[in-house]
Short mmCIF file of C-alpha atoms in Angstrom, two decimals:
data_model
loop_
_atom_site.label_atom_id
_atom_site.label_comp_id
_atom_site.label_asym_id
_atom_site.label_seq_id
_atom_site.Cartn_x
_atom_site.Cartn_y
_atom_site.Cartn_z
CA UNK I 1 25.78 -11.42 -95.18
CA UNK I 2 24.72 -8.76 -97.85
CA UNK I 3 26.25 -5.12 -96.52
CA UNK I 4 23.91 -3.80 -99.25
CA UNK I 5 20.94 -3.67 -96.68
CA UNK I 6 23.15 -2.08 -93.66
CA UNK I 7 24.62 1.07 -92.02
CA UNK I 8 27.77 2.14 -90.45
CA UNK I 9 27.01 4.71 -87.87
CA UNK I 10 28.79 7.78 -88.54
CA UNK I 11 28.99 9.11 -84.61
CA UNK I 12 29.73 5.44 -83.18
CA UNK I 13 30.47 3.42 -85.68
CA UNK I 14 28.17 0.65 -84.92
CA UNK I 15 27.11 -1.31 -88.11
CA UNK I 16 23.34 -1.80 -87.98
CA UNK I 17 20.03 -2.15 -90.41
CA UNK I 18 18.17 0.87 -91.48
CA UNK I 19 16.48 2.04 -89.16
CA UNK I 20 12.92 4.53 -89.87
CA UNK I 21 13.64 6.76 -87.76
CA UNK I 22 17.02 7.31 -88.45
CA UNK I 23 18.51 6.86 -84.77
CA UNK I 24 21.28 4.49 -83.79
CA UNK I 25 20.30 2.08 -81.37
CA UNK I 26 23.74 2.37 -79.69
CA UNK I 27 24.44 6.23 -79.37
CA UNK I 28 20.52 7.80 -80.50
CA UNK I 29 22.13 9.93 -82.84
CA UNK I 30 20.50 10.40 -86.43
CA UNK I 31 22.13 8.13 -88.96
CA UNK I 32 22.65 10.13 -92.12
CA UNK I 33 24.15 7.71 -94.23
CA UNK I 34 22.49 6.49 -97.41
CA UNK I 35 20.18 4.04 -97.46
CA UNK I 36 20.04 1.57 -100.39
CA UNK I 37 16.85 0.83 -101.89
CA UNK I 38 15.70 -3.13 -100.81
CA UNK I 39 14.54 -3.24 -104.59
CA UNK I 40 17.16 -1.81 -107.09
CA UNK I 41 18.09 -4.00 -109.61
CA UNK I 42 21.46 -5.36 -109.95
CA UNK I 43 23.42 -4.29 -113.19
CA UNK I 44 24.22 -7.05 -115.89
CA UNK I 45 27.44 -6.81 -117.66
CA UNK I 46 27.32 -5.79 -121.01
CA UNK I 47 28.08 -8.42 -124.06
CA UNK I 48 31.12 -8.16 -125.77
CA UNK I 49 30.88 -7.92 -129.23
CA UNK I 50 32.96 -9.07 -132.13
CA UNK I 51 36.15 -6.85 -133.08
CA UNK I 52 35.58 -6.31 -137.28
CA UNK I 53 37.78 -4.02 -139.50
CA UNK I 54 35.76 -1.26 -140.70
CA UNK I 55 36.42 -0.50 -144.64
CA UNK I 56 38.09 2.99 -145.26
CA UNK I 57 36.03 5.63 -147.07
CA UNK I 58 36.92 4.69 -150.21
CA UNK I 59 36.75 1.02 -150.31
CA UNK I 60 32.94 1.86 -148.83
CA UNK I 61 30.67 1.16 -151.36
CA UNK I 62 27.15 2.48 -151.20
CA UNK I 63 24.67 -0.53 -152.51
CA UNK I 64 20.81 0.43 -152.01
CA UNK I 65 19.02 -2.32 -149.95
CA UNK I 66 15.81 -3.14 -149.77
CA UNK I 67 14.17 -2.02 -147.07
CA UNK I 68 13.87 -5.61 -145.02
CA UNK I 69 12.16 -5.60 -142.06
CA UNK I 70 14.50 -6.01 -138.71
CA UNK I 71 13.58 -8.61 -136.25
CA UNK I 72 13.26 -7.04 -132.62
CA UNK I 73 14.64 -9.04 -129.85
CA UNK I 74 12.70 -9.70 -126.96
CA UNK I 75 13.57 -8.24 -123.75
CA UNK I 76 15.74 -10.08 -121.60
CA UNK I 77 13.75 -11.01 -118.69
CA UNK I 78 16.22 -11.19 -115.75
CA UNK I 79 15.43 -12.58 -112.32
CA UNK I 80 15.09 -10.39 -109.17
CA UNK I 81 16.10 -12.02 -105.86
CA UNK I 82 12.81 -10.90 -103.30
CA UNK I 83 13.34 -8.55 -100.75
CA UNK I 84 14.29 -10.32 -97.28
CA UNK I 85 11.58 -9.98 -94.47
CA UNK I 86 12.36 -6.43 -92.37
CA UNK I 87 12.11 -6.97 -88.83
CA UNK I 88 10.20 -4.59 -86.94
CA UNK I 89 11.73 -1.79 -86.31
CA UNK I 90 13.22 -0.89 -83.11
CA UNK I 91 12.87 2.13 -81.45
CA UNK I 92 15.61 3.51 -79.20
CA UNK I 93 14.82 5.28 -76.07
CA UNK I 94 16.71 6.60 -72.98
CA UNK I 95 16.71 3.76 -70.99
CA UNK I 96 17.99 1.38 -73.73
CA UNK I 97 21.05 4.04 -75.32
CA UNK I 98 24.44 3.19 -73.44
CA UNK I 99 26.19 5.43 -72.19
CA UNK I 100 29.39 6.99 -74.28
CA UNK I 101 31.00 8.52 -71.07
CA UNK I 102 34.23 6.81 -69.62
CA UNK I 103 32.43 7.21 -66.20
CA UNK I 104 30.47 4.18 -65.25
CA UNK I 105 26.85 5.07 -64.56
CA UNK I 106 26.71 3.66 -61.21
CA UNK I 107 29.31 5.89 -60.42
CA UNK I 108 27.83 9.15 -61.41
CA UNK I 109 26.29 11.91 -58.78
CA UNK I 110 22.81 13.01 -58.76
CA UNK I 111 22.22 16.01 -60.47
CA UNK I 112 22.71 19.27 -58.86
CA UNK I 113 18.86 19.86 -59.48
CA UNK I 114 17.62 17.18 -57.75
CA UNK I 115 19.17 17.42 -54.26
CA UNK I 116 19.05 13.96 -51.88
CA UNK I 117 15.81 14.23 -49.00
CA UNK I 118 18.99 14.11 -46.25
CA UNK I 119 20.87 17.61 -48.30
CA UNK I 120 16.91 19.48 -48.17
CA UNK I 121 16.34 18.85 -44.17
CA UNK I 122 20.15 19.93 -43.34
CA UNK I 123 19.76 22.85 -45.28
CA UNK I 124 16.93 23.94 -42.33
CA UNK I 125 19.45 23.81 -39.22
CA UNK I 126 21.88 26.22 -38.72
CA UNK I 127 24.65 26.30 -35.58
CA UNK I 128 22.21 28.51 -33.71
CA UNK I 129 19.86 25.85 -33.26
CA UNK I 130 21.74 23.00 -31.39
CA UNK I 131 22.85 26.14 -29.45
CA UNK I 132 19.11 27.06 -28.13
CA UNK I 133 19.03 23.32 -26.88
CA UNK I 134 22.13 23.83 -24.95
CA UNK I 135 20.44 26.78 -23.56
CA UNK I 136 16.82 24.60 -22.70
CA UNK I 137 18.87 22.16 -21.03
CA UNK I 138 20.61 24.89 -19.23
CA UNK I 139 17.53 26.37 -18.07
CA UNK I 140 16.05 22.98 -16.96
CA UNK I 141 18.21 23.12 -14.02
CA UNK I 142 17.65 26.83 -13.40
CA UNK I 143 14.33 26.88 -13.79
CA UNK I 144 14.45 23.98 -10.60
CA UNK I 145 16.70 26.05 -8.71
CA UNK I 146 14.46 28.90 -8.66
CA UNK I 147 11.33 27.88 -7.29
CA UNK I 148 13.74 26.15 -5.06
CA UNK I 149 15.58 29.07 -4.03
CA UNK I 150 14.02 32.84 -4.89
CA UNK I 151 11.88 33.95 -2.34
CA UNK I 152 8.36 33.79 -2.49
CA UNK I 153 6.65 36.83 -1.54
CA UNK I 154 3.11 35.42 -1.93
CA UNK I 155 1.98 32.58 0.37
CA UNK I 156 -1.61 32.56 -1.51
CA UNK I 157 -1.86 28.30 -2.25
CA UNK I 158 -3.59 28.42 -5.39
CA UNK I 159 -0.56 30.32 -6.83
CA UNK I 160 1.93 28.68 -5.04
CA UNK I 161 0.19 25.50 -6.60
CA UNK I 162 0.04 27.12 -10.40
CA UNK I 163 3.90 28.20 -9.65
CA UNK I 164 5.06 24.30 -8.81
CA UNK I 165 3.03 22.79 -11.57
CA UNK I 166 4.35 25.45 -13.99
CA UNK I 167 8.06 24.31 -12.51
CA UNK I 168 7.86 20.59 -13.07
CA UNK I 169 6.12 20.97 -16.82
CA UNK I 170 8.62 23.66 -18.02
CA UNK I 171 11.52 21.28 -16.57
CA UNK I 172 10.03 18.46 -18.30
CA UNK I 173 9.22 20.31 -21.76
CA UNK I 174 13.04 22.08 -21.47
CA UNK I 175 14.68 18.49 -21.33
CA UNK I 176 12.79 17.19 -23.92
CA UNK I 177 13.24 20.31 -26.44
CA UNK I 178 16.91 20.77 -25.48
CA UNK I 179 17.47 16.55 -26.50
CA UNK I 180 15.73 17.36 -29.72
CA UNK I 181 17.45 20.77 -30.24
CA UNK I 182 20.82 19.30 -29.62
CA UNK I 183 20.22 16.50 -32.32
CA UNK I 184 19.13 18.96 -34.81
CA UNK I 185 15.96 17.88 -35.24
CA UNK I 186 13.15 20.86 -36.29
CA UNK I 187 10.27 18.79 -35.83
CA UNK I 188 9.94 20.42 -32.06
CA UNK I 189 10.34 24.09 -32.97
CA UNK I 190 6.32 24.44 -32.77
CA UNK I 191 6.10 23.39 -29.58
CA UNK I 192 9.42 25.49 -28.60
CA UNK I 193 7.68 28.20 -29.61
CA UNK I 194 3.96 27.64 -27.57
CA UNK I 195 6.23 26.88 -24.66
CA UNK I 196 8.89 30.04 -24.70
CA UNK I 197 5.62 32.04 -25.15
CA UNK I 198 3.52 30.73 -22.28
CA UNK I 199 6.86 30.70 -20.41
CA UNK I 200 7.32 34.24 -20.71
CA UNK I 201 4.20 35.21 -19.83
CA UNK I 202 3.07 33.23 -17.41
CA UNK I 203 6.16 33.31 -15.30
CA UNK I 204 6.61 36.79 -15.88
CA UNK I 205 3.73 37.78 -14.84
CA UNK I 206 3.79 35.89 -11.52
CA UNK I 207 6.98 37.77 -10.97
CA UNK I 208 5.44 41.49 -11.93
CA UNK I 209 3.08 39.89 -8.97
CA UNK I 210 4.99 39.41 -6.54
CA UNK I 211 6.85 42.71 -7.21
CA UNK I 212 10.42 40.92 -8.46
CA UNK I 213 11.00 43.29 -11.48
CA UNK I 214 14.59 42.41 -11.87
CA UNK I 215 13.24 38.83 -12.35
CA UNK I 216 10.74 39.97 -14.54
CA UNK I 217 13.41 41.46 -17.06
CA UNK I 218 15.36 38.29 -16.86
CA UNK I 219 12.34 36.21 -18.23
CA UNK I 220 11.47 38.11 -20.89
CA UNK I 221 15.34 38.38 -21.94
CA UNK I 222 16.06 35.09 -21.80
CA UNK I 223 12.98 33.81 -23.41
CA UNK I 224 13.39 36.61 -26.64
CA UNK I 225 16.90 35.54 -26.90
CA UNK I 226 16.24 31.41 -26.66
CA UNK I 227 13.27 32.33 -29.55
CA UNK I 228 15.54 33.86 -31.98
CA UNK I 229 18.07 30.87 -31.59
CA UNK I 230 15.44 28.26 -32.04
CA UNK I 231 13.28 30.18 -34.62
CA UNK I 232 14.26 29.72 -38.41
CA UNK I 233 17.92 30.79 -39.55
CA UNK I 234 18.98 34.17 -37.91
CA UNK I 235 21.86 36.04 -39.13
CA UNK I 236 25.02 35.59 -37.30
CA UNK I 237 24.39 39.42 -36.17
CA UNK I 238 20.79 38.53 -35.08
CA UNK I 239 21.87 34.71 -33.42
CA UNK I 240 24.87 37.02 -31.44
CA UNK I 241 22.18 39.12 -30.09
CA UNK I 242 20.06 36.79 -29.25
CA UNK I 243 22.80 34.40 -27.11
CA UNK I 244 23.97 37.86 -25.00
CA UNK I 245 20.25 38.03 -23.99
CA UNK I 246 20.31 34.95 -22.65
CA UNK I 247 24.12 35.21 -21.52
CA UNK I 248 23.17 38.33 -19.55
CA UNK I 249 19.83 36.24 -18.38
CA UNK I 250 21.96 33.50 -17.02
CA UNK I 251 24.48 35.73 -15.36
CA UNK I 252 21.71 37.92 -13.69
CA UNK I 253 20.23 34.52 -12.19
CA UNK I 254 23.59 33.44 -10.73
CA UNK I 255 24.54 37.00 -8.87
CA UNK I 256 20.55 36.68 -7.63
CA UNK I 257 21.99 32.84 -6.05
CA UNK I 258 24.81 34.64 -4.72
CA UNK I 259 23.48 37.33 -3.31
CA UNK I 260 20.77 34.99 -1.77
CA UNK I 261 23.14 32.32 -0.60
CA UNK I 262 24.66 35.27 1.72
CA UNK I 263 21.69 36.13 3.42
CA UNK I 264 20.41 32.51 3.72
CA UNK I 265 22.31 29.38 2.59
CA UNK I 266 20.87 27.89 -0.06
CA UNK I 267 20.86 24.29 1.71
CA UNK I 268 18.01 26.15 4.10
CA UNK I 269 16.31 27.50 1.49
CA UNK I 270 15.33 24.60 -0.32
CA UNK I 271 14.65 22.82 3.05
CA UNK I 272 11.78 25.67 3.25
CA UNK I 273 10.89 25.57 -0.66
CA UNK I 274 7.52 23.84 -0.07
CA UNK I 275 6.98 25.74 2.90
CA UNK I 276 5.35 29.49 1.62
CA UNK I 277 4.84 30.62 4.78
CA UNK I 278 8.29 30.50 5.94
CA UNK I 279 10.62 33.03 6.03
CA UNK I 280 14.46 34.68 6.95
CA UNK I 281 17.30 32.26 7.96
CA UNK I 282 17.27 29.37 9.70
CA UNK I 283 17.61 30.50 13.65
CA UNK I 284 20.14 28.48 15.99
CA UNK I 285 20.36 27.46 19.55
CA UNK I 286 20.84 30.54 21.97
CA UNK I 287 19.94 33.12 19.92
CA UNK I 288 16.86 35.41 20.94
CA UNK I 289 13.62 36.77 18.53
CA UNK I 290 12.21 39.88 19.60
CA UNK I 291 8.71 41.28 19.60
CA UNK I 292 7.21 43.39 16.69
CA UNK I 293 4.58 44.93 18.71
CA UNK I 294 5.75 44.75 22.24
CA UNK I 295 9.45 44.75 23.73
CA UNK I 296 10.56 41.61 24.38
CA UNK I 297 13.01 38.79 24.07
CA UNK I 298 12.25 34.88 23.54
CA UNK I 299 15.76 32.37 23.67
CA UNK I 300 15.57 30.33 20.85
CA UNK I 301 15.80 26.55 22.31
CA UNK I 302 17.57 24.22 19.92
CA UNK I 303 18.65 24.76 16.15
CA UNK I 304 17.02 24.84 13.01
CA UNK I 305 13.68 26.79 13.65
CA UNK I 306 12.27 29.63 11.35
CA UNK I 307 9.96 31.93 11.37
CA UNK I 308 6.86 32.31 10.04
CA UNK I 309 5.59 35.31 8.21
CA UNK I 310 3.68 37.90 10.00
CA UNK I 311 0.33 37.19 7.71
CA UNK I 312 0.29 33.66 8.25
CA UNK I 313 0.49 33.56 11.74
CA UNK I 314 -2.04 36.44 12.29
CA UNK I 315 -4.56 34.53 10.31
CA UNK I 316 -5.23 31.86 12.63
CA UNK I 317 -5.53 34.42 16.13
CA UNK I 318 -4.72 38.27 15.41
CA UNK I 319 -2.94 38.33 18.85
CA UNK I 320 -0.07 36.55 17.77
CA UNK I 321 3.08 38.57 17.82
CA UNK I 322 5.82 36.14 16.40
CA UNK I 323 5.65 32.29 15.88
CA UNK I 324 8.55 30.16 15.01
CA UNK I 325 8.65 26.54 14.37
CA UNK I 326 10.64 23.65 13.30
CA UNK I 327 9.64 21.98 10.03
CA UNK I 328 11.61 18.71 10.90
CA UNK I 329 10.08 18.05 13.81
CA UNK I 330 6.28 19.97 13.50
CA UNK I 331 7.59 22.04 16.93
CA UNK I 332 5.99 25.46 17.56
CA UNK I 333 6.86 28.43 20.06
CA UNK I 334 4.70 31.44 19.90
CA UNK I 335 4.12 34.65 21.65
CA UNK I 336 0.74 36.33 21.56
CA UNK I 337 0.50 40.23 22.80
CA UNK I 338 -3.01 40.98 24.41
CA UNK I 339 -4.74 43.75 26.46
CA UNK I 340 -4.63 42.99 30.27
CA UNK I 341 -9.06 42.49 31.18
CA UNK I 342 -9.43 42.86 34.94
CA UNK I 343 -13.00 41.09 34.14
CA UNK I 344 -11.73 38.17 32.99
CA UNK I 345 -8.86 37.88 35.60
CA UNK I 346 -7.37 39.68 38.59
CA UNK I 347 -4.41 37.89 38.55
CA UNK I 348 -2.00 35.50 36.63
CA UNK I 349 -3.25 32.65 38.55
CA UNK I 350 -6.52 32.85 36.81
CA UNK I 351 -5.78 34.43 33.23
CA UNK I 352 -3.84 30.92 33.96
CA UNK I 353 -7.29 29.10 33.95
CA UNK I 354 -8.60 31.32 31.51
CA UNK I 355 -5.74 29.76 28.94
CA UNK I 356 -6.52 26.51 30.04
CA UNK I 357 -10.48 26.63 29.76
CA UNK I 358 -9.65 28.02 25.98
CA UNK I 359 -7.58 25.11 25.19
CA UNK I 360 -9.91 22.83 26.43
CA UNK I 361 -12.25 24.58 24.20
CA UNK I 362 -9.99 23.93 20.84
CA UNK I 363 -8.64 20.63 22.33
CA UNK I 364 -11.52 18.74 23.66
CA UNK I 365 -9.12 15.94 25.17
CA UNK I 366 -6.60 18.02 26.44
CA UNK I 367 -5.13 16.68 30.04
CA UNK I 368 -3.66 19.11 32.56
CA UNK I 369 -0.05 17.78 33.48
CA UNK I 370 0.71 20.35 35.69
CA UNK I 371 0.57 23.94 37.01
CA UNK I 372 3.13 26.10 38.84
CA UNK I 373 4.21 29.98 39.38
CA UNK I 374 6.98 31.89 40.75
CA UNK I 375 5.05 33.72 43.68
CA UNK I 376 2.86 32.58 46.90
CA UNK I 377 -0.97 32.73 48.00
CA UNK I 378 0.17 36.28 49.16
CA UNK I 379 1.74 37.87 46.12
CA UNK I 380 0.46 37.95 42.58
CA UNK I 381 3.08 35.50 40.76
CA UNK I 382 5.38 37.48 37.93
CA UNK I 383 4.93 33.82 35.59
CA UNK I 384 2.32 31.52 35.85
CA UNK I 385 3.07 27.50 33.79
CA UNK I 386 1.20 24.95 32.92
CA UNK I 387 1.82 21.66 30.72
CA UNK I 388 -0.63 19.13 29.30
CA UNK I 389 -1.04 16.96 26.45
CA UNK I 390 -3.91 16.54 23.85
CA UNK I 391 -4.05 15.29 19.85
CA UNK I 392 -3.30 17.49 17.27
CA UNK I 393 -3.92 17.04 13.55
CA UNK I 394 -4.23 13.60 14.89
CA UNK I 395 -0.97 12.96 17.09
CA UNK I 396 -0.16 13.27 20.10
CA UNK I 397 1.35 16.43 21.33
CA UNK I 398 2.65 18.01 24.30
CA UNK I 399 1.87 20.98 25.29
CA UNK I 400 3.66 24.19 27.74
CA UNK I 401 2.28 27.09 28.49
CA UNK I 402 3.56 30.29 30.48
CA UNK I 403 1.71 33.88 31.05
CA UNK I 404 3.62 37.20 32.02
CA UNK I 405 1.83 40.54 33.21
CA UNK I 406 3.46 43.96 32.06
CA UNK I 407 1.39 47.10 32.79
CA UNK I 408 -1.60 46.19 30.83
CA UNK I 409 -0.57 43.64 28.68
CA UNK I 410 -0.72 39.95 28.96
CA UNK I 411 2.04 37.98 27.45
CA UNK I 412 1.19 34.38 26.29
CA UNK I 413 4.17 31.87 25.82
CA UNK I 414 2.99 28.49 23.99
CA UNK I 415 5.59 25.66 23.18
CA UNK I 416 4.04 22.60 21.74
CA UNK I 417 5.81 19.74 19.45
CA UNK I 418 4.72 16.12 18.54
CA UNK I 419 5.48 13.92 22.58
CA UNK I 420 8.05 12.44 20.88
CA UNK I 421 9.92 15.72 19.59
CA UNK I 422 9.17 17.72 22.69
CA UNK I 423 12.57 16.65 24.20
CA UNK I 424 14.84 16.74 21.63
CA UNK I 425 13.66 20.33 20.67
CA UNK I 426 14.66 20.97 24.83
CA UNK I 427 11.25 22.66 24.65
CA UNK I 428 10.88 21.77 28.35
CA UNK I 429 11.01 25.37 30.12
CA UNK I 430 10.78 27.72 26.71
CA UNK I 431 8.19 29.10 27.33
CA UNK I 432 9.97 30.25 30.49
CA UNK I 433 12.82 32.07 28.78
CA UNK I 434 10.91 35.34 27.64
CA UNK I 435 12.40 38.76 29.35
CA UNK I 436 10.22 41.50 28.85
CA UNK I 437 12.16 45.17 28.60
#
């Protein structure tokens, strides 16, 4: 091997042919070594010539010669080897320079400038967000307990209806933000938005409605507070006042339960949830309801019964004065207040056919079952009874009926359940229980 035609690389070391652009195929680097010429001409070695002793200067003798011409020598012709073949030249690029480092390259990090898809999502969640989907979650179950539990001023249907629809689709969305929340994920926090929004709104208003302002407040807070949790990256100072909203949300909620569960338990209240035109506490066996528009007292026959609100009952016949029932067993007791009409009747016997001629009228199949009073043929009877049966919103129901005279008023007593409830209610002989003052 000739080292005439090659290069020791000054940065590396690595022995190698000339290269035209300069560059090491090991480290890169420029080579700046010299590069021998591929057609120089190799020196010859001079001849040695013959050692004579030169005269002195005075044994020199100076003898003219004629000029003689001198015979030139030809030029030595001397052989060049050719030039080997060059290969073509190999250029060096990144992906073909090894590496000088001691650390192996499958052991090096990515650069800081080019962060990993994983490091550029987690840098979008902060702490407060898996804290708002504590807080959906939370409200889930809140949001259940009060349409199950706060009382419903309104008993209009169509709101009612908006109210329970708007109860089971926040529940639903709330679960499945609060999952998503939890697990950090952002892709929700559109939707978390919409829904917080409608939330507040919608529910808020219904409350400003029904005249619950403290309620009102507690939406708003709570869904202000739950936005700046979910929303971007808040400040700690700005997350802090957000959760308080919400804290002081919560804890307004739970005193309302509290406060609620004294006046009614809450066992009765969700019994009555679905039932708007319901209201006070559940009433029990041997207690007594008394009369909003005339002075009276009704014994209440058996437990669990309620009463109905005032509206309710007035919008089916405006004489109705209070009407209770039992939503277990469909069982109704009512007292209706009218003005005493000496045309009509002169006495209880036949305002007693006048009651039975109108139910005959609203139940075409009714059947008389009987008929009795408290007086004789002589005397105008104090009470005057009668019982019967008939189909209602198609069952069978039986029906007791008693009338009382004070002054000029008329007092009508009607106790009717499904036949097969009418006993265990002990409706048998409540209509007969009312004491007028």
């Amino acid at each position: 091997m000739d080292d005439s035609h090659w290069i020791n690389c000054p940065h590396c070391g690595l022995k190698h042919r000339p290269r035209a652009q300069s560059l090491c195929p090991r480290c890169g680097r420029g080579s700046t070594g010299a590069r021998p010429s591929t057609t120089a001409i190799p020196s010859v070695a001079a001849l040695p010539r013959p050692s004579v002793a030169m005269p002195s200067v005075a044994e020199r003798t100076v003898t003219p010669v004629a000029s003689t011409p001198v015979a030139r020598a030809a030029p030595v012709s001397i052989p060049v080897a050719p030039a080997p073949a060059r290969q073509p030249e190999h250029v060096p690029n990144v992906e073909y320079i090894p590496s000088l480092d001691a650390t192996p390259a499958w052991e090096r990090k990515a650069p800081a400038s080019e962060p990993a898809p994983q490091a550029e999502a987690a840098s979008d969640v902060t702490v407060a967000l898996p804290v708002g989907g504590a807080v959906l979650l939370v409200n889930a179950v809140l949001h259940l307990f009060e349409f199950l539990f706060l009382p419903s001023v309104s008993t209009d249907p169509s709101l009612r209806a908006a109210q329970l629809a708007g109860t089971l689709v926040g529940v639903g969305l709330d679960v499945l933000l609060g999952i998503s929340f939890l697990r950090a994920k952002t892709q929700l926090r559109t939707l978390g938005f919409i829904r917080l929004v409608v939330g507040m709104f919608l529910f808020g208003g219904m409350s400003l409605y029904q005249a619950q302002y403290l309620f009102t407040l507690v939406v708003f807070a709570f869904s202000c507070g739950t936005l700046v949790l979910i929303w971007g990256k808040p400040s700690s100072f700005l997350a802090g006042v957000g959760l308080t909203a919400v804290l002081i949300a919560v804890g307004v909620e739970l005193i309302g339960f509290q406060k609620l569960s004294a006046v009614q338990p809450l066992s009765d209240r969700a019994r009555i949830a679905l039932r708007p035109d319901l209201e006070g506490r559940q009433l029990g066996e041997g207690e007594s309801i008394v009369g909003e528009r005339h002075p009276y007292k009704l014994r209440i026959p058996s437990d669990g019964w309620y009463r109905r609100k005032s509206e309710v009952s007035r919008s089916a016949d405006a004489s109705i004065d209070v009407w209770v029932t039992h939503p277990e067993y469909a069982g109704s007791l009512m007292v209706s207040v009218r003005d005493w009409n000496d045309a009509e009747a002169e006495d209880l016997r036949e305002a007693r056919d006048v009651e039975l001629r109108d139910l005959r009228v609203q139940y075409p199949d009714f059947e008389l079952g009987e008929t009795s009073d408290n007086g004789t043929p002589l005397e105008d009877p104090s009470i005057a009874t009668l019982t019967g049966s008939a189909v209602r919103n198609g069952r069978p129901y039986l029906f007791e009926v008693s009338l009382y005279r004070t002054n000029d008023t008329l007092l009508l007593v009607r106790a009717f359940a499904p036949t097969a409830a009418f006993a265990p209610l002990r409706l048998e002989g409540a209509s007969t229980t009312l004491r007028p003052d």
